[in-house]
Rosetta silent file (secondary structure, phi, psi, omega in degrees, C-alpha in Angstrom):
SEQUENCE: APALVGTLAILVMCRVARRLTRSTLLGCVAGLLLSLDGLEFVLSRTGILDIFLMFFVLAAFGALVVDRDVSRNRLAEAVVLERSDRAGPGLGIRKWRVAAGIFIGLACATKQYGFWYILAFVGLCVAWDMGARRTAGLRDYVRGALVRDGKWLPVTLGVIPLVTYIATWSGWLVTSTGYDRNYAH
SCORE:     score description
SCORE:     0.000 S_00000001
   1 L     0.000  -43.176  178.387  236.212   79.678   50.497 S_00000001
   2 H   -62.737  -35.250  178.675  234.595   80.378   53.892 S_00000001
   3 H   -66.696  -40.168  178.315  233.965   76.649   54.434 S_00000001
   4 H   -65.203  -45.647 -179.957  237.599   75.846   53.619 S_00000001
   5 H   -66.856  -37.564  176.621  238.926   78.587   55.906 S_00000001
   6 H   -63.991  -37.666  176.625  236.543   77.538   58.678 S_00000001
   7 H   -68.804  -42.783  177.447  237.803   73.971   58.415 S_00000001
   8 H   -63.297  -34.024  178.874  241.434   75.119   58.430 S_00000001
   9 H   -62.046  -35.844  178.020  240.685   77.247   61.509 S_00000001
  10 H   -64.559  -43.670  178.897  239.706   74.103   63.404 S_00000001
  11 H   -65.336  -41.201  178.317  243.030   72.469   62.515 S_00000001
  12 H   -64.435  -39.633  178.533  244.967   75.607   63.474 S_00000001
  13 H   -61.820  -41.160  177.154  243.083   75.752   66.766 S_00000001
  14 H   -59.407  -46.213 -178.142  244.057   72.139   67.487 S_00000001
  15 H   -67.427  -41.201 -179.635  247.715   72.892   66.839 S_00000001
  16 H   -66.148  -46.583  179.219  247.743   76.133   68.842 S_00000001
  17 H   -64.921  -36.316  177.085  245.998   74.576   71.830 S_00000001
  18 H   -63.065  -42.392 -179.216  248.305   71.558   71.605 S_00000001
  19 H   -71.454  -35.844  179.132  251.350   73.801   71.648 S_00000001
  20 H   -68.565  -42.743 -172.747  250.002   75.949   74.487 S_00000001
  21 H   -99.069  -13.235 -175.528  249.010   73.085   76.755 S_00000001
  22 L    60.245   27.528  179.783  251.458   70.373   75.605 S_00000001
  23 L  -130.517  121.497  177.646  248.507   67.987   75.585 S_00000001
  24 H   -65.380  -37.746  179.010  247.181   66.306   72.461 S_00000001
  25 H   -61.289  -47.290 -179.936  243.899   65.595   74.235 S_00000001
  26 H   -67.525  -33.475  175.134  243.350   69.260   75.118 S_00000001
  27 H   -63.333  -43.098  178.393  244.318   70.303   71.593 S_00000001
  28 H   -68.141  -36.352  177.495  241.721   67.938   70.139 S_00000001
  29 H   -65.027  -41.190  178.036  239.114   69.114   72.651 S_00000001
  30 H   -62.295  -42.724  176.865  239.782   72.735   71.656 S_00000001
  31 H   -64.234  -39.626  177.830  239.327   71.818   67.988 S_00000001
  32 H   -64.197  -43.517  179.274  236.153   69.905   68.793 S_00000001
  33 H   -64.010  -38.420  177.338  234.739   72.823   70.749 S_00000001
  34 H   -67.854  -37.416 -179.861  235.512   75.199   67.896 S_00000001
  35 H   -68.644  -25.409  179.001  233.904   72.842   65.380 S_00000001
  36 H   -93.674   -4.175 -179.674  230.746   72.727   67.496 S_00000001
  37 L   -68.861  131.159 -176.108  230.642   76.469   68.070 S_00000001
  38 H   -63.958  -41.766 -178.989  227.558   77.987   66.513 S_00000001
  39 H   -66.062  -43.704  176.993  229.222   81.186   65.349 S_00000001
  40 H   -60.379  -42.272 -178.656  232.103   79.296   63.701 S_00000001
  41 H   -63.023  -45.592 -178.076  229.583   76.984   62.043 S_00000001
  42 H   -70.157  -44.156 -178.563  227.479   79.834   60.665 S_00000001
  43 H   -64.810  -29.417  178.854  230.429   81.984   59.578 S_00000001
  44 L   -72.745  -11.161 -176.472  231.940   79.019   57.729 S_00000001
  45 L  -120.494    8.846  177.386  228.831   78.761   55.596 S_00000001
  46 L  -122.149  163.797 -175.426  228.064   82.389   54.819 S_00000001
  47 L   -95.884   45.594  175.474  229.769   84.875   52.558 S_00000001
  48 L  -111.338  164.934 -168.997  230.905   87.445   55.124 S_00000001
  49 L   -84.030   -9.107 -173.565  234.450   88.385   56.010 S_00000001
  50 H   -62.240  -31.697  179.968  234.453   87.619   59.737 S_00000001
  51 H   -67.362  -35.120  178.701  235.604   84.022   59.261 S_00000001
  52 H   -71.215  -40.466  175.332  238.696   85.240   57.384 S_00000001
  53 H   -59.236  -47.070  179.799  239.449   87.805   60.079 S_00000001
  54 H   -61.604  -42.021 -178.844  239.161   85.107   62.736 S_00000001
  55 H   -64.565  -46.386 -177.667  241.396   82.728   60.801 S_00000001
  56 H   -68.360  -36.047  176.164  244.175   85.240   60.204 S_00000001
  57 H   -67.009  -42.109  177.401  244.128   86.423   63.825 S_00000001
  58 H   -64.128  -39.990  177.867  244.241   82.808   65.016 S_00000001
  59 H   -66.555  -38.255  176.823  247.109   82.054   62.628 S_00000001
  60 H   -64.758  -41.528  177.471  248.990   85.143   63.869 S_00000001
  61 H   -64.479  -40.447  177.159  248.487   84.027   67.460 S_00000001
  62 H   -61.457  -40.447  177.542  249.692   80.549   66.535 S_00000001
  63 H   -65.250  -36.385  177.586  252.836   82.020   64.979 S_00000001
  64 H   -68.835  -34.305  176.800  253.452   84.018   68.155 S_00000001
  65 H   -66.421  -42.414  176.665  253.068   80.873   70.266 S_00000001
  66 H   -63.271  -42.189  177.699  255.633   79.074   68.101 S_00000001
  67 H   -60.584  -40.119  178.668  257.897   82.126   68.384 S_00000001
  68 H   -58.063  -47.788 -178.012  257.541   82.043   72.160 S_00000001
  69 H   -67.689  -45.043 -178.228  258.722   78.441   72.342 S_00000001
  70 H   -66.068  -43.519 -177.131  261.527   78.810   69.808 S_00000001
  71 H   -70.364  -31.233  175.568  262.828   82.068   71.274 S_00000001
  72 H   -64.563  -40.527  176.803  262.837   80.683   74.818 S_00000001
  73 H   -65.411  -43.810  178.765  265.061   77.838   73.658 S_00000001
  74 H   -63.704  -39.614  179.926  267.350   80.233   71.780 S_00000001
  75 H   -66.522  -42.601  179.360  267.536   82.555   74.773 S_00000001
  76 H   -61.843  -42.404  178.095  268.381   79.712   77.156 S_00000001
  77 H   -66.197  -41.118 -178.100  271.183   78.532   74.871 S_00000001
  78 H   -67.620  -37.075  179.518  272.511   82.066   74.384 S_00000001
  79 H   -67.046  -38.307 -179.975  272.533   82.793   78.124 S_00000001
  80 H   -71.437  -42.561 -174.421  274.488   79.606   78.815 S_00000001
  81 H   -77.734  -40.090 -177.093  276.968   80.056   75.960 S_00000001
  82 L  -139.608  101.781  178.305  277.632   83.787   76.153 S_00000001
  83 L   -83.572  108.463 -175.005  276.799   85.765   79.252 S_00000001
  84 L   -91.709  -63.174  177.383  276.797   89.375   78.068 S_00000001
  85 L  -153.218 -167.446 -174.931  275.220   91.496   80.793 S_00000001
  86 L   -71.334  -19.604  179.774  272.267   91.543   83.154 S_00000001
  87 L   -88.032  -19.707  179.274  269.765   92.147   80.330 S_00000001
  88 L    86.507  172.787 -177.455  270.931   89.223   78.240 S_00000001
  89 L   -77.255  155.713  173.039  271.501   88.909   74.507 S_00000001
  90 L   -85.215  147.703 -177.804  269.155   90.206   71.844 S_00000001
  91 L  -100.580   -3.910  176.310  267.479   87.649   69.610 S_00000001
  92 L    73.996 -165.128  177.717  267.059   89.883   66.551 S_00000001
  93 L   -76.059  129.222 -175.734  264.232   89.694   64.052 S_00000001
  94 L  -104.625  135.603 -174.702  262.430   86.399   64.510 S_00000001
  95 H   -64.956  -32.084 -179.625  260.929   84.565   61.559 S_00000001
  96 H   -75.123  -26.921  173.377  257.799   83.521   63.455 S_00000001
  97 H   -74.019  -32.485  174.026  257.124   87.117   64.434 S_00000001
  98 H   -63.668  -43.790  177.022  257.513   88.062   60.786 S_00000001
  99 H   -61.425  -41.290  177.427  254.937   85.367   59.952 S_00000001
 100 H   -62.772  -38.967  177.579  252.652   86.762   62.668 S_00000001
 101 H   -63.400  -39.875  177.436  253.079   90.225   61.157 S_00000001
 102 H   -65.434  -45.221  179.979  252.078   88.932   57.741 S_00000001
 103 H   -63.956  -41.761 -179.442  249.034   87.151   59.160 S_00000001
 104 H   -71.623  -28.844  172.362  247.900   90.151   61.170 S_00000001
 105 H   -65.115  -38.985  175.369  248.428   92.320   58.076 S_00000001
 106 H   -66.643  -35.830  176.479  246.117   89.963   56.180 S_00000001
 107 H   -64.287  -43.104  178.309  243.616   90.236   59.035 S_00000001
 108 H   -66.589  -33.961  177.755  243.735   94.030   58.809 S_00000001
 109 H   -70.022  -27.924  176.803  243.343   93.832   55.040 S_00000001
 110 H   -72.457  -52.169  175.719  240.238   91.707   55.546 S_00000001
 111 L  -146.037  138.833 -176.572  238.686   94.079   58.074 S_00000001
 112 H   -66.187  -12.530  176.805  240.289   97.078   59.715 S_00000001
 113 H   -62.457  -18.053  177.872  239.215   95.757   63.134 S_00000001
 114 H   -62.601  -18.674  179.113  242.322   93.585   62.949 S_00000001
 115 H   -58.432  -37.618 -177.179  244.361   96.631   63.971 S_00000001
 116 H   -65.487  -26.328  177.369  243.347   96.220   67.609 S_00000001
 117 H   -70.641  -27.549  176.801  244.901   92.778   67.664 S_00000001
 118 H   -60.142  -46.275  179.576  248.253   94.326   66.797 S_00000001
 119 H   -62.118  -41.865  178.736  248.175   96.255   70.063 S_00000001
 120 H   -65.589  -40.583 -179.315  247.203   93.141   72.004 S_00000001
 121 H   -69.178  -33.391  176.050  249.935   91.072   70.331 S_00000001
 122 H   -63.311  -46.676  177.441  252.584   93.710   71.100 S_00000001
 123 H   -61.185  -40.742  178.645  251.634   93.562   74.783 S_00000001
 124 H   -64.508  -42.610  179.133  251.649   89.773   74.681 S_00000001
 125 H   -63.101  -43.022  179.662  255.089   89.667   73.042 S_00000001
 126 H   -64.496  -42.678  179.406  256.567   92.030   75.619 S_00000001
 127 H   -64.151  -43.155  179.111  255.060   90.012   78.482 S_00000001
 128 H   -66.604  -37.899  177.967  256.327   86.716   77.054 S_00000001
 129 H   -65.922  -41.877  177.525  259.798   88.188   76.455 S_00000001
 130 H   -63.233  -42.504  178.751  259.981   89.491   80.015 S_00000001
 131 H   -63.678  -39.336  179.460  258.866   86.118   81.346 S_00000001
 132 H   -66.333  -41.971 -179.565  261.433   84.252   79.242 S_00000001
 133 H   -70.299  -36.041  176.793  264.257   86.498   80.391 S_00000001
 134 H   -66.661  -42.495  178.132  263.171   86.252   84.002 S_00000001
 135 H   -64.444  -33.830  179.568  262.998   82.461   83.759 S_00000001
 136 L   -74.276   -4.617  176.641  266.476   82.410   82.198 S_00000001
 137 L    89.380   14.791  178.766  267.786   84.110   85.337 S_00000001
 138 L   -82.833  130.898 -174.830  268.491   87.522   83.869 S_00000001
 139 L   -75.807  -36.875 -179.080  268.168   90.256   86.469 S_00000001
 140 L   -99.588   58.561 -173.932  267.366   93.128   84.141 S_00000001
 141 H   -70.307  -27.750  179.492  264.651   91.255   82.255 S_00000001
 142 H   -69.103  -47.171  178.165  262.464   94.319   81.696 S_00000001
 143 H   -63.911  -39.683  178.611  265.230   96.241   79.915 S_00000001
 144 H   -61.772  -41.160 -179.270  266.181   93.122   77.975 S_00000001
 145 H   -71.993  -39.530 -176.364  262.623   92.600   76.789 S_00000001
 146 H   -81.937  -38.537 -174.647  261.966   96.231   75.919 S_00000001
 147 H   -93.236  -48.988 -175.007  265.340   97.273   74.524 S_00000001
 148 H   -74.769  -46.623 -178.442  266.961   94.135   73.155 S_00000001
 149 H   -99.860  -31.867 -177.365  263.887   92.358   71.754 S_00000001
 150 H   -67.628  -21.535 -179.329  261.286   95.122   71.850 S_00000001
 151 H   -67.248  -19.672  178.939  263.164   97.269   69.368 S_00000001
 152 H   -91.526   -9.179  179.648  262.169   94.837   66.612 S_00000001
 153 H   -62.400  -39.702  176.307  258.453   94.886   67.470 S_00000001
 154 H   -61.045  -27.404  178.140  257.757   98.040   65.409 S_00000001
 155 H   -77.972  -53.262 -172.863  259.215   96.206   62.408 S_00000001
 156 H   -74.750  -32.319 -179.912  257.579   92.805   62.879 S_00000001
 157 H  -116.471   17.052  176.569  254.213   94.006   64.180 S_00000001
 158 H  -129.039  -64.400 -176.811  254.162   97.462   62.631 S_00000001
 159 H   -70.671  -46.337 -177.497  255.932   97.755   59.296 S_00000001
 160 H   -62.530  -45.759  174.854  255.327   94.202   58.077 S_00000001
 161 H   -62.042  -36.129  178.817  251.538   94.320   58.687 S_00000001
 162 H   -66.029  -43.625  177.842  251.407   97.741   57.002 S_00000001
 163 H   -64.364  -41.000  177.373  253.325   96.501   53.956 S_00000001
 164 H   -62.811  -44.149  178.808  251.106   93.407   53.808 S_00000001
 165 H   -59.126  -48.054 -178.966  247.986   95.572   54.078 S_00000001
 166 H   -66.205  -38.540  179.553  249.137   97.879   51.279 S_00000001
 167 H   -63.900  -38.269 -179.572  250.207   94.933   49.105 S_00000001
 168 H   -71.704  -27.784  179.085  246.784   93.299   49.390 S_00000001
 169 L   -97.636    6.992 -175.030  245.034   96.542   48.451 S_00000001
 170 H   -62.828  -35.280  177.726  247.532   97.497   45.729 S_00000001
 171 H   -60.745  -38.129  178.820  245.201   96.402   42.946 S_00000001
 172 H   -77.619  -35.597 -175.657  242.561   98.804   44.157 S_00000001
 173 H   -72.390  -34.896 -172.705  245.022  101.582   44.961 S_00000001
 174 H   -99.944   -7.614  179.844  246.845  101.728   41.622 S_00000001
 175 L  -109.967  165.326  177.029  244.021  101.095   39.151 S_00000001
 176 L  -102.255    4.606 -175.961  240.985  103.127   38.258 S_00000001
 177 L  -105.909   10.390 -179.500  238.738  100.072   37.880 S_00000001
 178 L   -68.039  159.842 -179.049  238.468   99.069   41.556 S_00000001
 179 L   -60.174  129.049  179.701  235.102   98.644   43.230 S_00000001
 180 L    57.192   24.671 -177.406  233.553  102.021   44.079 S_00000001
 181 L   -67.698  -39.165 -176.083  236.768  103.703   42.950 S_00000001
 182 L  -115.975   38.413 -175.428  235.049  106.515   41.049 S_00000001
 183 L   -67.360  -25.796 -178.288  231.796  106.744   42.961 S_00000001
 184 L   -75.028  -20.774 -178.833  232.070  110.524   43.440 S_00000001
 185 L   -79.361    0.000    0.000  232.094  111.171   39.688 S_00000001
C-alpha cells in the first residue's frame, strides 16, 4: 500500500504543479523531482503512516487548486451577469472544497498532525478568495471573501473533516475489540 500511494503521489504532484503553473513541462519536472526525493522514496517502501499523510494533504491541496480555478471562473461569470453589490455574489458550498475537506479529514485520521494543515488551508482559501474578488473588480473584496464565501469554510474545512475523521475511526469507537481498546483492564 505505501508503494502504491507513493506512486499515486507522484502523479498527483504532476497534476497539481501542472494546474498551478499551466506548464506541462514544469508539472513533469515537479513529478520527477518528487520521484527522486529520498524521503518520498524511503516512505514509499516502509510501513509507516507518513506517506499516507503526505498523500492526503497533497490531494487536499490539489482539490483546493482546482476549486480556485473553477470558482474564479464562476465568480467572473456571476459578476458579469448579475452585479449585486460591492462585495459580489456568494458562491455557496463548493464541491472541490468538500473534496478537500474529505481528504484533509483522511489526513487527520491517518495522523493527528494533519490538523495543522486545516488552519493553513483556511488561510489559503481566504487569500485566494480575496484575490479572486479583487481581480474581478469588486471593491469590497475582503467582506466578500470573509462573509459571502468564508461562511462556508467552517463547514467544508471544519465539519466535513471532523465527520470524515469520526467515520474512519468508527470501527474502533463503537466496538470493544479495537486495538488497545481495553488496555486499562
